[in-house]
Coordinates of C-alpha atoms in Angstrom, one line a residue:
Chain Z
M28 CA 27.9 -9.2 219.0
N29 CA 29.0 -11.5 217.0
K30 CA 28.0 -11.8 213.7
L31 CA 25.4 -9.1 213.5
W32 CA 26.0 -9.0 210.3
S33 CA 24.3 -11.9 209.2
L34 CA 20.7 -10.4 210.6
S35 CA 17.5 -9.1 208.7
A36 CA 16.4 -5.7 208.2
V37 CA 13.5 -6.7 210.5
Q38 CA 15.6 -7.8 213.2
I39 CA 18.5 -4.9 213.1
S40 CA 15.5 -2.6 213.0
S41 CA 13.8 -3.9 216.5
G42 CA 17.9 -4.7 217.8
V43 CA 18.9 -0.8 217.7
R44 CA 15.3 -0.1 218.8
N45 CA 15.9 -2.7 222.0
G46 CA 18.8 -1.1 222.4
D47 CA 20.9 -5.1 222.5
F48 CA 23.3 -3.4 220.1
T49 CA 24.4 0.0 219.0
V50 CA 24.3 1.1 214.9
E51 CA 27.8 2.0 215.4
D52 CA 28.8 -1.8 216.1
Y53 CA 27.0 -3.1 213.1
V54 CA 28.2 -0.8 210.6
F55 CA 31.5 -1.5 212.1
Q56 CA 31.3 -5.0 211.8
L57 CA 30.0 -4.8 207.9
L58 CA 32.9 -3.1 207.0
E59 CA 35.3 -5.1 208.6
R60 CA 33.4 -7.9 206.6
I61 CA 33.2 -5.6 203.1
N62 CA 37.4 -4.8 204.2
A63 CA 38.0 -9.3 204.7
I64 CA 35.6 -10.3 201.3
D65 CA 35.2 -8.0 199.2
K66 CA 38.5 -8.5 197.1
K67 CA 36.8 -12.4 196.6
I68 CA 33.4 -10.8 195.4
N69 CA 34.2 -6.9 193.9
A70 CA 31.0 -6.3 194.8
F71 CA 31.6 -2.7 195.6
I72 CA 33.1 0.2 193.8
T73 CA 33.0 2.7 196.4
V74 CA 32.3 2.4 200.2
N75 CA 31.0 5.5 201.9
E76 CA 33.6 7.0 204.3
E77 CA 30.5 8.4 206.1
A78 CA 28.7 5.7 206.9
L79 CA 30.2 5.3 210.5
E80 CA 29.6 8.7 211.3
T81 CA 26.5 8.4 210.1
A82 CA 25.7 5.4 212.5
R83 CA 27.0 7.5 215.5
E84 CA 24.5 9.7 215.0
I85 CA 21.7 8.0 214.9
D86 CA 23.0 6.3 218.2
T87 CA 22.5 9.6 219.6
K88 CA 18.8 10.1 218.5
I89 CA 18.8 6.4 219.7
K90 CA 20.6 7.2 222.9
R91 CA 17.9 11.0 223.8
R92 CA 14.7 9.3 222.7
E93 CA 13.7 11.3 219.9
T94 CA 11.6 9.7 216.9
I95 CA 13.8 7.4 214.2
G96 CA 12.8 6.8 211.2
P97 CA 11.6 3.1 210.1
L98 CA 14.9 2.1 208.7
A99 CA 17.1 3.1 211.5
G100 CA 20.0 0.4 211.3
V101 CA 19.6 -0.9 208.3
V102 CA 22.5 -0.1 205.9
V103 CA 21.8 0.3 202.1
G104 CA 24.2 -0.8 199.5
V105 CA 23.1 1.3 196.4
K106 CA 23.6 0.3 192.7
D107 CA 26.3 2.7 191.2
N108 CA 24.0 3.4 188.5
I109 CA 21.8 5.5 191.1
C110 CA 22.9 9.6 191.8
T111 CA 24.4 10.2 195.4
K112 CA 24.9 13.2 196.4
D113 CA 28.8 14.1 196.8
I114 CA 29.5 10.1 196.4
R115 CA 30.9 9.0 193.4
T116 CA 28.1 7.6 190.4
T117 CA 30.2 5.8 188.3
C118 CA 27.6 3.5 186.5
A119 CA 30.9 1.5 186.1
S120 CA 32.2 3.4 183.3
K121 CA 35.4 5.4 182.4
L122 CA 32.9 8.5 181.1
L123 CA 31.8 8.8 184.8
H124 CA 34.8 7.9 186.9
E125 CA 35.2 10.9 188.2
Y126 CA 31.5 12.0 188.2
M127 CA 30.4 13.2 191.7
P128 CA 26.5 14.2 191.3
P129 CA 26.0 17.3 193.3
Y130 CA 21.9 15.4 194.1
D131 CA 20.6 12.3 195.7
A132 CA 18.1 10.6 194.0
T133 CA 14.8 10.5 195.2
V134 CA 14.8 7.0 196.5
I135 CA 17.8 7.9 198.3
R136 CA 16.2 11.3 199.6
R137 CA 13.8 8.5 201.1
L138 CA 16.2 6.2 202.4
K139 CA 18.0 8.8 204.4
E140 CA 14.6 10.2 205.6
H141 CA 14.2 7.0 206.7
D142 CA 16.9 6.8 208.9
A143 CA 18.8 4.2 206.3
I144 CA 22.5 3.9 206.3
I145 CA 24.3 4.3 202.1
I146 CA 27.0 2.3 203.0
G147 CA 28.8 2.4 199.4
K148 CA 28.0 2.2 196.1
L149 CA 27.8 -1.3 193.6
N150 CA 29.5 -3.1 190.9
L151 CA 26.9 -3.5 187.6
D152 CA 27.3 -3.9 183.8
E153 CA 28.3 -1.0 182.8
F154 CA 25.2 1.7 182.1
A155 CA 23.3 -1.5 183.2
M156 CA 23.9 -3.3 180.5
G157 CA 24.4 -6.9 180.5
S158 CA 23.2 -9.8 182.5
T159 CA 26.1 -10.6 184.3
T160 CA 27.6 -7.6 185.9
E161 CA 31.1 -8.4 183.4
F162 CA 30.9 -5.5 181.5
G163 CA 31.7 -3.0 183.9
S164 CA 35.1 -1.2 183.8
F165 CA 35.8 -2.3 187.7
G166 CA 36.0 -5.7 186.1
P167 CA 33.8 -8.8 186.9
T168 CA 32.0 -9.0 190.0
H169 CA 32.2 -12.9 191.1
N170 CA 29.3 -14.9 192.9
P171 CA 29.3 -15.2 196.3
W172 CA 28.4 -19.1 196.1
N173 CA 31.1 -20.0 194.2
P174 CA 33.5 -17.0 193.2
D175 CA 34.7 -18.8 189.1
Y176 CA 31.5 -18.6 188.2
V177 CA 28.7 -15.1 187.4
V178 CA 27.1 -13.7 189.5
G179 CA 24.2 -12.5 187.1
G180 CA 23.6 -8.7 186.2
S181 CA 23.3 -6.3 185.9
S182 CA 22.6 -5.4 189.6
G183 CA 25.4 -7.9 190.0
G184 CA 27.0 -6.2 193.0
S185 CA 23.5 -5.5 194.8
A186 CA 22.8 -9.0 194.9
A187 CA 26.1 -9.9 195.7
S188 CA 26.4 -8.3 198.4
V189 CA 23.1 -9.0 200.0
A190 CA 24.5 -12.4 199.7
A191 CA 27.8 -12.4 201.2
S192 CA 25.5 -10.1 204.3
E193 CA 28.0 -7.0 203.4
C194 CA 24.8 -5.0 203.7
T195 CA 21.4 -5.6 204.7
A196 CA 19.6 -4.9 201.5
S197 CA 20.1 -3.2 198.8
L198 CA 18.9 -1.4 195.6
G199 CA 19.0 -2.1 191.8
S200 CA 17.7 -1.0 188.8
D201 CA 15.4 -3.5 186.3
T202 CA 15.5 -3.2 182.6
G203 CA 14.6 -6.5 181.7
G204 CA 15.9 -8.4 184.4
S205 CA 18.8 -6.9 186.0
I206 CA 17.2 -6.9 190.0
R207 CA 15.7 -10.9 189.2
C208 CA 18.5 -12.3 186.9
P209 CA 21.3 -11.4 190.4
A210 CA 18.9 -12.3 192.6
S211 CA 17.8 -15.5 191.1
F212 CA 21.7 -16.1 190.4
C213 CA 22.9 -15.8 194.5
S214 CA 19.9 -16.8 195.9
V215 CA 18.4 -13.5 197.5
V216 CA 14.9 -11.7 197.1
G217 CA 14.2 -9.1 193.8
F218 CA 12.0 -7.4 193.4
K219 CA 10.7 -5.0 190.3
P220 CA 8.0 -3.2 191.5
T221 CA 4.6 -2.3 188.6
Y222 CA 6.4 0.4 186.5
G223 CA 5.4 4.3 188.1
S224 CA 5.7 2.4 191.6
V225 CA 9.6 4.5 193.0
S226 CA 11.0 7.5 191.0
R227 CA 13.7 7.1 188.8
F228 CA 14.4 10.3 189.2
G229 CA 18.2 10.3 189.7
L230 CA 19.0 6.9 188.0
I231 CA 21.1 7.8 184.9
S232 CA 19.3 6.2 182.7
Y233 CA 19.4 3.3 179.9
S234 CA 15.7 2.5 178.6
N235 CA 13.7 5.0 180.4
S236 CA 10.3 3.7 179.6
L237 CA 11.6 -0.1 180.5
E238 CA 13.6 0.5 183.8
Q239 CA 12.5 0.5 187.2
I240 CA 14.5 0.9 190.6
G241 CA 13.2 -2.3 193.0
P242 CA 15.2 -3.5 196.2
I243 CA 17.2 -6.4 196.6
A244 CA 17.3 -8.1 200.3
R245 CA 17.5 -12.0 201.8
T246 CA 13.8 -11.7 203.2
V247 CA 10.8 -10.7 201.5
S248 CA 9.5 -9.0 204.4
D249 CA 12.8 -7.0 203.7
I250 CA 11.9 -6.2 200.5
V251 CA 8.4 -4.5 202.3
M252 CA 10.4 -2.5 204.3
M253 CA 12.7 -1.0 201.9
M254 CA 9.0 -0.7 199.3
N255 CA 7.3 1.4 202.3
A256 CA 10.3 3.9 202.3
I257 CA 11.6 4.2 199.0
S258 CA 7.9 4.0 196.8
G259 CA 5.4 6.4 196.0
H260 CA 4.2 9.6 194.3
D261 CA 7.4 12.3 193.3
E262 CA 6.7 15.3 191.2
N263 CA 10.3 14.8 190.1
D264 CA 9.1 11.4 187.9
N265 CA 5.8 12.3 185.5
T266 CA 5.7 8.0 185.9
T267 CA 5.3 7.6 189.3
R268 CA 2.1 7.0 191.5
F269 CA 0.6 8.0 195.0
Q270 CA 0.6 4.6 196.2
K271 CA -0.5 2.8 199.8
K272 CA 2.0 1.1 202.6
Y273 CA 2.7 -2.2 201.9
E274 CA 2.1 -4.9 204.7
F275 CA 3.8 -7.5 205.6
S276 CA 0.5 -10.3 204.8
Y277 CA 0.6 -13.9 205.1
A278 CA -0.9 -16.5 203.2
S279 CA -3.9 -17.3 205.9
D280 CA -5.3 -13.3 204.8
F281 CA -6.1 -14.9 201.9
E282 CA -9.4 -14.9 201.1
N283 CA -10.2 -16.8 198.2
P284 CA -7.5 -19.2 196.6
V285 CA -4.7 -17.8 194.9
R286 CA -5.2 -19.0 190.9
F287 CA -1.3 -19.8 189.7
G288 CA -0.7 -20.5 186.2
L289 CA 2.3 -21.9 185.5
V290 CA 3.8 -20.3 181.8
K291 CA 4.6 -22.8 179.6
E292 CA 6.6 -21.7 177.3
L293 CA 9.3 -20.7 179.5
I294 CA 9.3 -23.9 181.5
E295 CA 9.9 -25.9 178.1
G296 CA 12.5 -23.6 177.5
S297 CA 14.5 -23.8 180.4
D298 CA 17.3 -26.3 181.7
P299 CA 15.4 -29.8 182.6
V300 CA 16.6 -28.6 186.1
I301 CA 15.1 -25.8 186.7
S302 CA 11.8 -26.8 185.1
R303 CA 11.4 -29.4 188.0
L304 CA 12.2 -27.2 190.7
V305 CA 9.2 -25.1 189.2
Y306 CA 7.1 -27.8 189.3
S307 CA 8.0 -28.4 192.8
S308 CA 7.5 -25.0 194.0
M309 CA 4.0 -25.3 192.1
D310 CA 3.4 -28.4 194.7
L311 CA 4.4 -26.8 197.2
L312 CA 2.0 -23.8 196.9
S313 CA -0.6 -26.8 196.1
S314 CA -0.4 -27.9 200.0
I315 CA -1.4 -24.8 201.2
G316 CA -4.3 -24.7 199.1
F317 CA -3.2 -22.3 195.7
K318 CA -4.6 -23.7 192.4
W319 CA -2.8 -23.7 189.8
E320 CA -2.9 -24.4 185.5
E321 CA -0.5 -24.3 182.7
I322 CA -0.6 -21.8 180.7
S323 CA 0.5 -19.8 177.5
L324 CA 1.8 -17.2 176.3
K325 CA 2.4 -17.1 172.4
S326 CA 3.3 -13.7 171.3
I327 CA 7.1 -14.5 173.6
D328 CA 8.5 -16.0 170.4
Y329 CA 8.8 -11.9 168.9
S330 CA 8.8 -10.4 172.9
L331 CA 12.8 -10.1 173.3
A332 CA 13.6 -8.9 169.5
S333 CA 10.9 -6.9 170.6
Y334 CA 12.8 -5.8 174.2
Y335 CA 16.2 -5.4 172.8
T336 CA 15.1 -3.2 169.6
I337 CA 13.6 -0.8 172.3
A338 CA 15.9 -1.0 175.1
M339 CA 18.7 -0.1 172.4
A340 CA 17.0 2.5 170.9
E341 CA 16.1 3.7 173.9
A342 CA 20.0 3.6 175.0
S343 CA 21.3 5.3 171.8
S344 CA 19.0 8.6 172.5
N345 CA 19.6 8.7 176.6
L346 CA 23.2 8.0 176.3
A347 CA 23.6 10.8 173.8
R348 CA 23.8 13.3 176.1
Y349 CA 28.2 11.7 177.3
D350 CA 29.8 15.1 175.7
N351 CA 32.2 15.1 178.8
L352 CA 31.4 19.0 178.7
R353 CA 29.1 19.7 182.1
Y354 CA 30.5 16.4 183.9
G355 CA 33.3 13.3 182.8
F356 CA 37.0 13.2 182.8
D357 CA 39.4 15.5 181.7
C358 CA 40.0 16.6 178.2
Q359 CA 40.9 20.4 177.8
P360 CA 37.7 20.9 174.5
E361 CA 39.7 23.7 173.2
G362 CA 41.5 23.2 170.0
Y363 CA 39.2 20.3 168.6
E364 CA 36.4 20.3 166.2
W365 CA 33.0 19.7 167.9
N366 CA 32.1 16.5 166.7
S367 CA 36.0 14.8 166.4
Y368 CA 35.9 15.7 170.1
F369 CA 32.8 13.9 171.0
S370 CA 33.5 11.3 168.8
K371 CA 36.8 11.3 170.4
I372 CA 35.5 11.0 173.8
R373 CA 32.6 8.5 173.7
N374 CA 35.0 5.9 172.4
N375 CA 35.9 5.4 175.8
F376 CA 32.7 3.6 176.4
G377 CA 33.3 -0.3 176.7
D378 CA 32.4 -3.0 173.3
E379 CA 28.9 -3.7 174.9
V380 CA 27.8 0.0 175.4
K381 CA 28.8 0.9 171.9
K382 CA 27.4 -1.9 170.6
R383 CA 24.3 -1.2 171.7
I384 CA 24.5 2.7 171.1
M385 CA 24.9 1.7 167.4
V386 CA 22.2 -0.9 167.2
G387 CA 20.0 1.5 168.8
S388 CA 20.9 3.9 165.7
H389 CA 20.6 1.4 163.3
V390 CA 16.6 0.9 164.5
L391 CA 15.8 4.0 164.9
L392 CA 17.0 5.1 161.1
S393 CA 14.1 7.3 159.0
G394 CA 13.9 4.5 156.8
Y395 CA 13.7 1.7 159.4
Y396 CA 11.7 2.6 162.0
S397 CA 8.4 1.0 161.0
K398 CA 10.7 -2.0 159.9
Y399 CA 11.8 -2.3 163.8
Y400 CA 10.7 0.4 166.1
L401 CA 7.1 0.6 165.5
K402 CA 6.8 -3.1 165.1
A403 CA 8.4 -3.3 168.6
Q404 CA 5.8 -1.0 170.1
K405 CA 3.7 -3.0 168.4
I406 CA 4.5 -6.4 169.8
R407 CA 4.8 -5.1 172.8
S408 CA 0.8 -3.3 172.6
I409 CA 0.4 -7.4 171.7
L410 CA 2.0 -8.5 174.8
R411 CA 0.5 -6.4 177.1
Q412 CA -3.4 -7.8 175.6
E413 CA -2.4 -11.6 176.4
V414 CA -0.7 -11.0 179.5
K415 CA -4.1 -8.9 180.7
R416 CA -6.0 -11.7 179.0
L417 CA -4.7 -14.2 181.3
F418 CA -4.4 -11.8 184.8
K419 CA -8.4 -12.7 184.1
Y420 CA -8.0 -16.1 185.1
V421 CA -4.9 -16.2 187.2
D422 CA -3.5 -14.1 190.0
V423 CA -0.1 -14.7 189.4
L424 CA 2.3 -16.4 186.6
I425 CA 5.0 -18.6 188.0
S426 CA 8.6 -19.6 185.6
P427 CA 11.7 -19.8 186.1
T428 CA 13.5 -16.5 187.0
M429 CA 16.1 -17.4 184.3
P430 CA 16.6 -20.8 182.0
V431 CA 20.0 -21.7 182.8
L432 CA 22.2 -22.2 186.2
P433 CA 25.2 -19.7 186.6
F434 CA 27.9 -20.3 184.3
K435 CA 31.6 -19.6 184.5
V436 CA 32.7 -15.8 184.0
G437 CA 33.7 -14.9 180.8
E438 CA 32.3 -18.1 179.6
G439 CA 30.4 -17.7 175.8
I440 CA 31.6 -13.9 176.3
D441 CA 32.3 -12.8 172.5
D442 CA 28.8 -14.2 171.8
P443 CA 26.1 -10.8 172.0
M444 CA 23.3 -13.1 171.2
K445 CA 23.9 -16.7 173.2
R446 CA 24.0 -13.7 176.4
Y447 CA 20.7 -12.2 175.2
L448 CA 18.6 -14.6 174.8
I449 CA 18.5 -15.7 178.4
D450 CA 17.0 -12.6 179.8
A451 CA 13.6 -14.4 177.8
N452 CA 11.5 -15.1 180.8
T453 CA 12.2 -11.4 182.7
V454 CA 11.7 -8.8 179.4
I455 CA 8.2 -9.2 180.2
A456 CA 7.2 -7.6 183.0
N457 CA 9.5 -4.7 181.3
L458 CA 7.7 -4.6 178.5
V459 CA 4.1 -4.8 180.5
G460 CA 4.8 -3.4 182.9
T461 CA 4.0 -5.3 185.7
P462 CA 5.6 -6.6 189.0
A463 CA 7.6 -9.3 189.0
I464 CA 9.8 -11.3 191.7
S465 CA 12.6 -13.6 192.3
I466 CA 13.1 -15.7 195.0
P467 CA 15.2 -18.6 195.5
A468 CA 14.1 -22.1 195.0
G469 CA 16.9 -24.2 195.2
F470 CA 20.5 -25.2 194.0
S471 CA 21.2 -27.6 191.7
D472 CA 25.1 -28.5 192.1
K473 CA 25.5 -25.5 194.5
L474 CA 24.0 -23.1 192.3
P475 CA 21.4 -21.4 193.2
I476 CA 18.0 -21.2 191.3
G477 CA 15.1 -18.7 191.4
I478 CA 11.3 -18.6 190.2
Q479 CA 9.8 -15.9 188.9
L480 CA 6.2 -14.6 189.7
M481 CA 4.8 -12.2 188.3
A482 CA 1.3 -10.8 189.2
D483 CA -0.9 -7.6 186.7
E484 CA -0.1 -4.1 187.2
M485 CA -0.6 -2.7 191.0
Q486 CA -0.9 -5.8 192.6
D487 CA 2.5 -5.6 194.2
Q488 CA 0.8 -6.1 197.3
L489 CA -0.8 -9.5 196.7
L490 CA 2.6 -10.8 194.7
L491 CA 5.0 -9.9 197.8
G492 CA 2.4 -11.6 199.8
V493 CA 2.3 -14.7 197.9
S494 CA 6.1 -14.7 197.8
K495 CA 6.0 -14.5 202.0
A496 CA 4.2 -17.7 201.4
Y497 CA 6.2 -19.5 199.2
E498 CA 9.6 -18.5 200.9
K499 CA 8.6 -19.7 204.9
L500 CA 7.2 -23.5 202.3
A501 CA 10.7 -23.5 200.5
G502 CA 12.5 -22.1 203.1
I503 CA 16.2 -21.8 201.2
D504 CA 18.9 -20.8 202.6
R505 CA 20.3 -17.3 201.9
R506 CA 23.9 -17.3 203.1
P507 CA 26.6 -18.6 201.0
D508 CA 29.2 -20.4 203.9
F509 CA 32.3 -20.3 202.6
I510 CA 32.9 -16.7 203.9
Chain M
M8 CA 23.5 -8.4 155.2
V9 CA 25.2 -5.7 157.3
S10 CA 28.1 -3.8 155.3
R11 CA 31.0 -2.5 157.4
E12 CA 29.9 0.9 155.2
H13 CA 26.8 0.6 157.4
V14 CA 28.7 -0.1 160.4
K15 CA 30.9 2.8 159.7
H16 CA 28.2 5.0 158.9
L17 CA 26.3 3.8 162.3
A18 CA 29.5 4.6 164.4
W19 CA 29.6 8.3 163.0
L20 CA 26.2 8.5 164.5
S21 CA 26.6 7.3 166.3
R22 CA 30.0 10.0 167.3
L23 CA 31.9 7.1 168.2
D24 CA 35.6 7.3 166.5
L25 CA 36.1 3.6 166.3
S26 CA 40.0 2.0 164.7
N27 CA 39.4 -0.1 162.1
D28 CA 40.4 -3.6 164.7
E29 CA 37.2 -2.4 166.3
L30 CA 35.2 -1.5 163.3
E31 CA 36.1 -5.1 162.4
K32 CA 35.0 -6.6 165.4
Y33 CA 32.0 -4.9 166.0
H34 CA 30.4 -5.5 162.5
K35 CA 30.3 -9.0 163.0
E36 CA 28.8 -9.0 166.3
I37 CA 26.4 -5.8 165.4
E38 CA 26.0 -8.1 162.0
K39 CA 24.3 -11.4 164.5
I40 CA 21.8 -8.9 166.6
I41 CA 20.4 -7.2 163.6
E42 CA 19.3 -10.5 162.2
Y43 CA 18.0 -11.9 165.3
L44 CA 16.3 -8.3 165.8
D45 CA 15.3 -8.6 161.3
R46 CA 12.4 -11.3 163.2
L47 CA 10.2 -8.4 164.3
D48 CA 9.9 -8.0 159.7
S49 CA 8.3 -11.7 159.2
I50 CA 5.2 -10.5 160.9
T51 CA 1.9 -8.6 159.5
L52 CA 0.9 -5.8 162.3
S53 CA -0.6 -3.2 160.3
D54 CA -4.1 -3.7 162.4
V55 CA -2.1 -3.6 165.6
E56 CA -1.5 -0.1 167.8
P57 CA 2.2 0.3 168.6
R58 CA 2.3 0.7 172.9
Y59 CA 2.8 3.8 174.2
Y60 CA 2.8 5.4 177.7
K61 CA 0.2 7.4 178.5
K62 CA -0.2 9.6 181.7
S63 CA -3.5 10.9 183.7
V64 CA -2.7 15.3 183.9
S65 CA -4.0 15.8 187.6
E66 CA -0.5 14.3 188.6
F67 CA 1.1 17.3 187.3
R68 CA 3.7 18.7 189.1
N69 CA 2.9 23.2 189.2
D70 CA 4.3 24.9 187.1
E71 CA 7.3 26.4 189.1
V72 CA 10.7 27.7 189.0
L73 CA 13.1 25.9 191.4
E74 CA 16.2 25.9 192.3
T75 CA 18.6 23.5 191.3
G76 CA 22.1 24.4 192.9
T77 CA 23.6 22.7 191.0
D78 CA 27.2 24.3 190.8
L79 CA 29.0 23.1 187.4
S80 CA 32.8 23.9 188.8
K81 CA 32.3 21.1 190.7
T82 CA 31.6 18.8 188.1
T83 CA 34.5 20.5 185.4
K84 CA 37.3 22.6 185.5
Y85 CA 36.4 23.9 181.8
V86 CA 34.3 27.1 182.3
K87 CA 34.7 30.5 181.9
D88 CA 32.3 33.7 182.7
G89 CA 29.6 31.3 184.4
Y90 CA 29.7 29.0 180.9
V91 CA 31.4 25.7 179.9
K92 CA 33.5 25.8 177.9
A93 CA 32.9 23.5 174.4
P94 CA 35.2 22.7 171.3
K95 CA 34.6 24.8 168.7
M96 CA 32.2 24.3 165.4
R97 CA 33.0 24.4 162.2

């Protein structure tokens, strides 16, 4: 059969059930596709050699009419900071190039239990620190819509592989926008669920109070399918909650008109092309009866400084574990003095990681704690109160996902602050813990633009329903044609 | 102002053995980042409670010993008598 790779998860799952094609056919096509196009994109760090064998096992189950999981046939790529048993997990860091995890992350275990197939591990900024997927030890990932441009990040491989139809869907992690930013830059859907919806067990930690695993896919329905597999309580992650199944709900299901708040500060701070698109998106949503008003989020001025303080402080503490003793690369510890061994080994971190660890050490210095870290947590608290108050009046906050269009690979790479500022719209959801999604909204000069929708904590279902309605109205292309 | 000596101190705290060139490069960039974070200092927040994650106790798991099945010899070759070898402490 032709072009199975272009199908959505929903179509794949019904296709293999009806016997329209085999899982093996589908996986084979994807592997051929990866082989043919990934050198242009560089989304994959590792391709799973076992994928075809797993596909045959699922085909056998189908043939024998055995029970199959809801994701049978669905092929998932995984950001390379999520542990996969016996498939190397590198975090795009020299320190972990040879790391072979002895266990699966909870999300991987659940995907396998649902009969999804893991096709490989996807590129990222080293330890997920970045917004462009240029800062990893395997080189940059290129945008499938135009390979001269950045793909966004840090889950750049996860968004690019889905946009280029190298897998059905993928997993990313989102610490300050790392799922939504590349989803926006690649014209795919990226969802960061409420903090605690998805287990982080097996996610290699960068900033644990902010980060959350979530899916990237070409349609909102596929996001729902993925969430039903990966979400829910896990005794290995104490921040997780019990979770009802998500429904594929539509606009007609809304009893009352959904009220949108257009976040003034985030729209004013964006490229005018992008701001205009947010207003026209809102017009589309009004056409089916949704209400909107302009709202203001004052603590935004300080949210980015608060975010980077917390993220870097947690990074310096989380990355202290990389001593190269229990795992790492081959370096004989005998003959070295304790501290000099670690300092030598740890200098193999990339530039961006080293900077963040050092700034993290700075903000946690005993004399500076109340100047930075405590203040950052207080701003987090104010932002939370402000956002919670807004959600009494509106159901969904709408803004651009990214204030800028995708830019060229390498552009402004020496100015860290310039790169950090583009996270302004996305960090809010991580600081507060709310769910947020990026949905394709249009293009400017053939470069994708996404809009961000954000709902109150635990209102993931509402958010997905509204997203589904918007997706249908906007009807934006999800597939670049150069490949 | 962030001094070069201060960055050197941060590198030591972070256990990063930076060359002089690296120190030079990072000094400038770290200074920019810290200057940006300093804006936190411009507001008074004495009456605000900081936000930390709170968790209800009912969801804690049972306190049971579980096997992890982790075989260290798969991830490092410097193992002796079931222990991982480490460099000497002075």
